[in-house]
CSV table of C-alpha atoms in Angstrom, one decimal:
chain,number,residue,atom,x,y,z
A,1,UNK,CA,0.0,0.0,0.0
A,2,UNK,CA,1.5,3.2,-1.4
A,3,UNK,CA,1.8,6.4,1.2
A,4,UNK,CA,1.0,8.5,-2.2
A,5,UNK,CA,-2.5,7.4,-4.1
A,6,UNK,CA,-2.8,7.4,-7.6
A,7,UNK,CA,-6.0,6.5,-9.8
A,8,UNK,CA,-4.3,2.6,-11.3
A,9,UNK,CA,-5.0,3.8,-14.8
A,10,UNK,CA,-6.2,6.9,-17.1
A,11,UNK,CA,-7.3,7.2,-20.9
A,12,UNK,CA,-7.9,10.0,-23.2
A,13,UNK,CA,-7.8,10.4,-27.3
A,14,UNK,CA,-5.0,12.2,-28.9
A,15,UNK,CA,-4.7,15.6,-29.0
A,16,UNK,CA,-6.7,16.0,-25.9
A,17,UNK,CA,-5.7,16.9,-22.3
A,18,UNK,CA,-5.3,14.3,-19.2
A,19,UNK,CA,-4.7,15.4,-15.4
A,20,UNK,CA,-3.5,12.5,-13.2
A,21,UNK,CA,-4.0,13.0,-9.0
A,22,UNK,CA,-1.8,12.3,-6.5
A,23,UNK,CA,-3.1,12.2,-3.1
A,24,UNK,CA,-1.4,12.3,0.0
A,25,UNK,CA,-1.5,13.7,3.9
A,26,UNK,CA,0.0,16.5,5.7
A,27,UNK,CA,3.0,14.3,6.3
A,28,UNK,CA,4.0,14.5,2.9
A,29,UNK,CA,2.4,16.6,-0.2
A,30,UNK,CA,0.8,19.2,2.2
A,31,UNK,CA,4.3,19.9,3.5
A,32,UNK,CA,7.0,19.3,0.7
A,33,UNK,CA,7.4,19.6,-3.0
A,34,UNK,CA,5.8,17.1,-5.4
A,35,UNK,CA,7.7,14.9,-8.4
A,36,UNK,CA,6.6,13.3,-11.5
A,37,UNK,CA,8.4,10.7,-13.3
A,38,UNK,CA,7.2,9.4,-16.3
A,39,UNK,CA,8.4,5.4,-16.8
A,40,UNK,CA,8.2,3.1,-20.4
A,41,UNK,CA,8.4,-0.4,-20.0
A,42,UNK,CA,11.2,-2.1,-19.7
A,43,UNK,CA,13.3,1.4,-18.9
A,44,UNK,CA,14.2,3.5,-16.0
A,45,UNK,CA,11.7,6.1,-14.8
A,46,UNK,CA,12.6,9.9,-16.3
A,47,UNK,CA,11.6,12.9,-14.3
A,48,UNK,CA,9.1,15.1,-15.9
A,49,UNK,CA,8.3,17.5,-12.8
A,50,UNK,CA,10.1,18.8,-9.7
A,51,UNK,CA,9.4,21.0,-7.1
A,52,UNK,CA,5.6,21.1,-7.5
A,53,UNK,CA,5.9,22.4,-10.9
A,54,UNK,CA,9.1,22.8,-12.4
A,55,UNK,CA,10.7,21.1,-16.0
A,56,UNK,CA,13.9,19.7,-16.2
A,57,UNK,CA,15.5,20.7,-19.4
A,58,UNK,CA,14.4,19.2,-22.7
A,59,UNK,CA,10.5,18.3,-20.8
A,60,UNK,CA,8.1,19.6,-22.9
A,61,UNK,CA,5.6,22.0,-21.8
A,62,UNK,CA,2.6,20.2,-22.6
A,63,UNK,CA,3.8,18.1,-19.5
A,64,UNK,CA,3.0,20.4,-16.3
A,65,UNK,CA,2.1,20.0,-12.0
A,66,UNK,CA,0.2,21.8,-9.5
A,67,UNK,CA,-0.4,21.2,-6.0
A,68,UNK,CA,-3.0,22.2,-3.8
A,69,UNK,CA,-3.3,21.4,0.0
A,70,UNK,CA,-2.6,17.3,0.5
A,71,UNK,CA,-2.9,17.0,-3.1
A,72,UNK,CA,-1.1,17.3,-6.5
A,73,UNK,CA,-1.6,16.9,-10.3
A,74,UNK,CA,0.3,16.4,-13.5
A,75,UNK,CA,-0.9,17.5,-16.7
A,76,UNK,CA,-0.7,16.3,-20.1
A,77,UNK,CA,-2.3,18.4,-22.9
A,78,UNK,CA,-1.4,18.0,-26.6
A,79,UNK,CA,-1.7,14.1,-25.8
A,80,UNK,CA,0.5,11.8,-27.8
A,81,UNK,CA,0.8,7.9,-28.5
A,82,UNK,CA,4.2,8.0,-27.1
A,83,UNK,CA,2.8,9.5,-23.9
A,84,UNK,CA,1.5,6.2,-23.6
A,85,UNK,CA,3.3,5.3,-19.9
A,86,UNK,CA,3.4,4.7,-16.4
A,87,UNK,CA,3.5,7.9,-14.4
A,88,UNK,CA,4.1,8.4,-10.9
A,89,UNK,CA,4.5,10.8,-8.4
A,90,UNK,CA,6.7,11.1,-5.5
A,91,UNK,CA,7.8,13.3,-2.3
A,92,UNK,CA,9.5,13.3,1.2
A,93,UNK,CA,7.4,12.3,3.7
A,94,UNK,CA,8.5,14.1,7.6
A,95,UNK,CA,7.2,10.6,9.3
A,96,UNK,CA,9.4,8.3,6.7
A,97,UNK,CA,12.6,10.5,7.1
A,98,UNK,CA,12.9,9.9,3.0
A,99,UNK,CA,10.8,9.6,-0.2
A,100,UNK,CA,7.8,8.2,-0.9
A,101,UNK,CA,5.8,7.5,-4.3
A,102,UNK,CA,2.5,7.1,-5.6
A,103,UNK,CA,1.8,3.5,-6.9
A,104,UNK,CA,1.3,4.5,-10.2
A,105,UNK,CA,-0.7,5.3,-12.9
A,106,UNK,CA,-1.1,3.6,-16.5
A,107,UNK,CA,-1.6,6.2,-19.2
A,108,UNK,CA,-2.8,4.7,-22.3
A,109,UNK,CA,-4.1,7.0,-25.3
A,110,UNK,CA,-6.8,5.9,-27.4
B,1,UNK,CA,27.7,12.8,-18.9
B,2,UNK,CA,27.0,10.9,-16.0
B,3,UNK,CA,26.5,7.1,-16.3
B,4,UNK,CA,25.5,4.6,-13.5
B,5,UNK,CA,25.9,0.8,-13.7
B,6,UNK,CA,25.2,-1.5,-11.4
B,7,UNK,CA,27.0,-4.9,-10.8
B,8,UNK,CA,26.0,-7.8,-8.6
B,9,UNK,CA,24.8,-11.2,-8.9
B,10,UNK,CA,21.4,-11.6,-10.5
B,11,UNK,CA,19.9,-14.6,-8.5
B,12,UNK,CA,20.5,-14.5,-4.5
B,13,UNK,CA,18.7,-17.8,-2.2
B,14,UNK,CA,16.2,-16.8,0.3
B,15,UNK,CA,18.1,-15.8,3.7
B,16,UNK,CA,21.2,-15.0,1.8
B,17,UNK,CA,22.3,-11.2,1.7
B,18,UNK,CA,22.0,-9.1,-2.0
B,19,UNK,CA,24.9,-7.1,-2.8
B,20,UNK,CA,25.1,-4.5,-5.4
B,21,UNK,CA,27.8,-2.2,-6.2
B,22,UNK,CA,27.2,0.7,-8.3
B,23,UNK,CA,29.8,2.5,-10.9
B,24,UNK,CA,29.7,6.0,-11.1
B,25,UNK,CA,31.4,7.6,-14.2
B,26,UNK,CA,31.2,11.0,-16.1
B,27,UNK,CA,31.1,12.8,-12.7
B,28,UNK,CA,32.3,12.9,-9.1
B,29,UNK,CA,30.8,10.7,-6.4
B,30,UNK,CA,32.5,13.7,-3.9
B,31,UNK,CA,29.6,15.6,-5.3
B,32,UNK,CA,28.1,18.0,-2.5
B,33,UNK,CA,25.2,18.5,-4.5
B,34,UNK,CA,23.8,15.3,-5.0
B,35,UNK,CA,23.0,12.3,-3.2
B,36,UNK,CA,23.4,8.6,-4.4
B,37,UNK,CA,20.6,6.0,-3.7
B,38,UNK,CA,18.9,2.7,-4.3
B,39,UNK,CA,15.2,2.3,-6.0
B,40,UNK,CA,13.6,-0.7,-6.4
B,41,UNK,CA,10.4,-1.8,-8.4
B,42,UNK,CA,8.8,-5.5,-8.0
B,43,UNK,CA,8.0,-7.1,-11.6
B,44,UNK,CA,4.8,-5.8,-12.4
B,45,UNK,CA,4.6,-3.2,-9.2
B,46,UNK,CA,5.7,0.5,-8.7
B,47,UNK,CA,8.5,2.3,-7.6
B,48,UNK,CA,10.7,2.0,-3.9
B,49,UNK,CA,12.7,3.8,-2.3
B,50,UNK,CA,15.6,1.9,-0.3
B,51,UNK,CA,17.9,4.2,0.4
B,52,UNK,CA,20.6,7.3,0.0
B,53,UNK,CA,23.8,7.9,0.6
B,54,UNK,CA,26.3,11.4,0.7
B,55,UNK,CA,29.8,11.7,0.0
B,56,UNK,CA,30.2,11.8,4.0
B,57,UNK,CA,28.6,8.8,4.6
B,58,UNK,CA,25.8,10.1,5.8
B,59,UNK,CA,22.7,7.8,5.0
B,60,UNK,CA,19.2,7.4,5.0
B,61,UNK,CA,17.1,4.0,5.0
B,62,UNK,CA,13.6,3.6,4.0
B,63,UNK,CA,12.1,2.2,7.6
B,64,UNK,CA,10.3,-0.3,6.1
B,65,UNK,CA,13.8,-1.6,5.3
B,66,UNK,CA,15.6,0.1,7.6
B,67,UNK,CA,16.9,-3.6,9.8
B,68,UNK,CA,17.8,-5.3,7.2
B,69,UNK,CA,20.0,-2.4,5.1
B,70,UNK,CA,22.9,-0.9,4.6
B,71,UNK,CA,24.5,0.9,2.3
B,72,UNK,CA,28.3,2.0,1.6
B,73,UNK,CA,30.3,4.5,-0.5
B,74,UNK,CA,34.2,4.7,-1.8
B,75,UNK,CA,34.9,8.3,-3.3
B,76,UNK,CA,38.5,6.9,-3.5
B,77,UNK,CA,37.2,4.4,-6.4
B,78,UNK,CA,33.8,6.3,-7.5
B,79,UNK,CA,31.4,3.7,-6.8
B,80,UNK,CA,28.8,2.9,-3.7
B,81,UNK,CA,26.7,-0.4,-2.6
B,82,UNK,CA,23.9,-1.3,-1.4
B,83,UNK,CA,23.7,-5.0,1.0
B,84,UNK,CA,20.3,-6.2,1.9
B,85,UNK,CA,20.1,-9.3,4.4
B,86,UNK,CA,17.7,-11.9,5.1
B,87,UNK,CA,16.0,-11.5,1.8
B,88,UNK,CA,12.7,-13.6,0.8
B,89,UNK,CA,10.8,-13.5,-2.4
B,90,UNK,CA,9.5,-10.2,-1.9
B,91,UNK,CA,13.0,-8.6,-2.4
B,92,UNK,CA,13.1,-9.9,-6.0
B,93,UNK,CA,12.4,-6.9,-8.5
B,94,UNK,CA,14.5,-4.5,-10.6
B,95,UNK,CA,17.1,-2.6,-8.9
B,96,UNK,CA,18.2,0.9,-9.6
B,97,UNK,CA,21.1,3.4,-8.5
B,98,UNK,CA,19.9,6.6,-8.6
B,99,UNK,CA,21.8,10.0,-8.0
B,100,UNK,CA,19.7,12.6,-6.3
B,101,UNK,CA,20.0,16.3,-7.0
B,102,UNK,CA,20.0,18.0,-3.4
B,103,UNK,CA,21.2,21.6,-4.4
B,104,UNK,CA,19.2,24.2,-6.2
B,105,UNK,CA,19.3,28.0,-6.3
B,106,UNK,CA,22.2,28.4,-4.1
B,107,UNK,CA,20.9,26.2,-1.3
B,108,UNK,CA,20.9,22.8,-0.2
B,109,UNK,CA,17.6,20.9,0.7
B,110,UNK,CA,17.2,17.5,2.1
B,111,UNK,CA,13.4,17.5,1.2
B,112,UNK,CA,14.6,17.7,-2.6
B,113,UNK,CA,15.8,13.9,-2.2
B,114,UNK,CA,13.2,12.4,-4.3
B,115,UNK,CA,14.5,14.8,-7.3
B,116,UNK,CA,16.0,12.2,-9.2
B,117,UNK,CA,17.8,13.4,-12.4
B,118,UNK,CA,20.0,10.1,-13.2
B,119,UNK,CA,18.6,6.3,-13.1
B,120,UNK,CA,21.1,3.7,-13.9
B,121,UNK,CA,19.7,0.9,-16.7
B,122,UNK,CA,18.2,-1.3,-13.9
B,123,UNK,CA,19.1,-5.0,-12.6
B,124,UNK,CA,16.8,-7.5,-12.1
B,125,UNK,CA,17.0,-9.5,-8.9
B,126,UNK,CA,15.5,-12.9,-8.3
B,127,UNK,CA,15.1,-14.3,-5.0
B,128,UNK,CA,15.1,-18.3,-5.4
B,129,UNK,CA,16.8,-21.4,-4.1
């Protein structure tokens, strides 16, 4: 059981715009910054968002976070077929002394 | 450009203790800025944090792991390891050294540990007698 909830999987056409949640507690996403890491099978994850909202260089910005309160959100618009991934999200938690992360969500694009 | 590989044996027996070492190249392990760290993800399942490491030795375990962990690093020889004893067949899954970015804007931030900007390839680890 993941400290971090995420929806198990999402679906939208191409083109179109998808939001994936992250829940968590005060513990973690109502007190730190939020990650997003996008993963392909068979590869190591990639990191699409940090600090809540922030791209690493070379992330397109159709890929974007928010946060509010115990909760956060990445955002695809513009979807793509090669979107078509696992995403997850991830923070410190102040009880776990480290990071957690979401269990995941499976992005396909219809 | 940084490159991680881990090395290790790919099947361990149930009780025995996993050891993986992992290479760092195309940077300095002595890094202030970044922290070094073990992620692991079951077959099928999501992503777990083990543990981290700094340049000083100083380290952090994830508590459900915390017993059962430890973790090493050699700036001397640019590499760090990760031994996890007593393991069952719920340790099997793919392991990852990570390197964490802990340094931004001028300031360092422990918080920021989950910022992981390099993953190494991955090494799948099968517990089974």
């Amino acid at each position: 059981q993941s400290v971090l909830t995420q929806p198990p999987s999402a679906s939208e056409t191409p083109g179109q715009r998808v939001t994936i949640s992250c829940s968590g507690g005060n513990s973690n996403i109502g007190n730190n910054y939020v990650y997003w890491y996008q993963q392909f099978p068979g590869t190591a994850p990639k990191l699409l968002i940090y600090r809540d909202n922030q791209r690493p260089s070379g992330v397109p910005d159709r890929f974007s976070g928010s946060k509010s309160g115990t909760s956060a959100s990445l955002a695809i618009s513009g979807l793509r077929s090669d979107d078509e991934a696992d995403y997850y999200c991830a923070t410190w938690d102040d009880s776990h002394i480290g990071p957690v992360f979401g269990g995941g969500t499976k992005l396909t694009v219809l | 450009q940084l490159h991680l590989q881990e090395s290790g044996p790919g099947l361990v027996k149930p009780s025995e203790t996993l050891s993986l070492t992992c290479i760092v190249s195309g940077d300095s392990i002595s890094s202030s800025t970044h922290y070094w760290g073990w992620i692991r993800q079951p077959p099928g399942k999501g992503l777990e944090w083990i543990g981290s490491i700094y340049y000083v030795r100083t380290t952090y375990y994830s508590p459900s792991l915390k017993s059962r962990v430890t973790m090493s690093i050699d700036t001397s020889n640019g590499h760090f390891s990760l031994n996890l004893r007593s393991v069952t067949a719920a340790d099997t899954a793919v392991y990852y050294c990570v390197r964490h970015v802990i340094y931004e804007g001028g300031s360092y931030y422990l918080r920021d540990l989950p910022r992981i900007d390099h993953w190494s390839q991955g090494m799948l680890v099968t517990v089974s007698s």
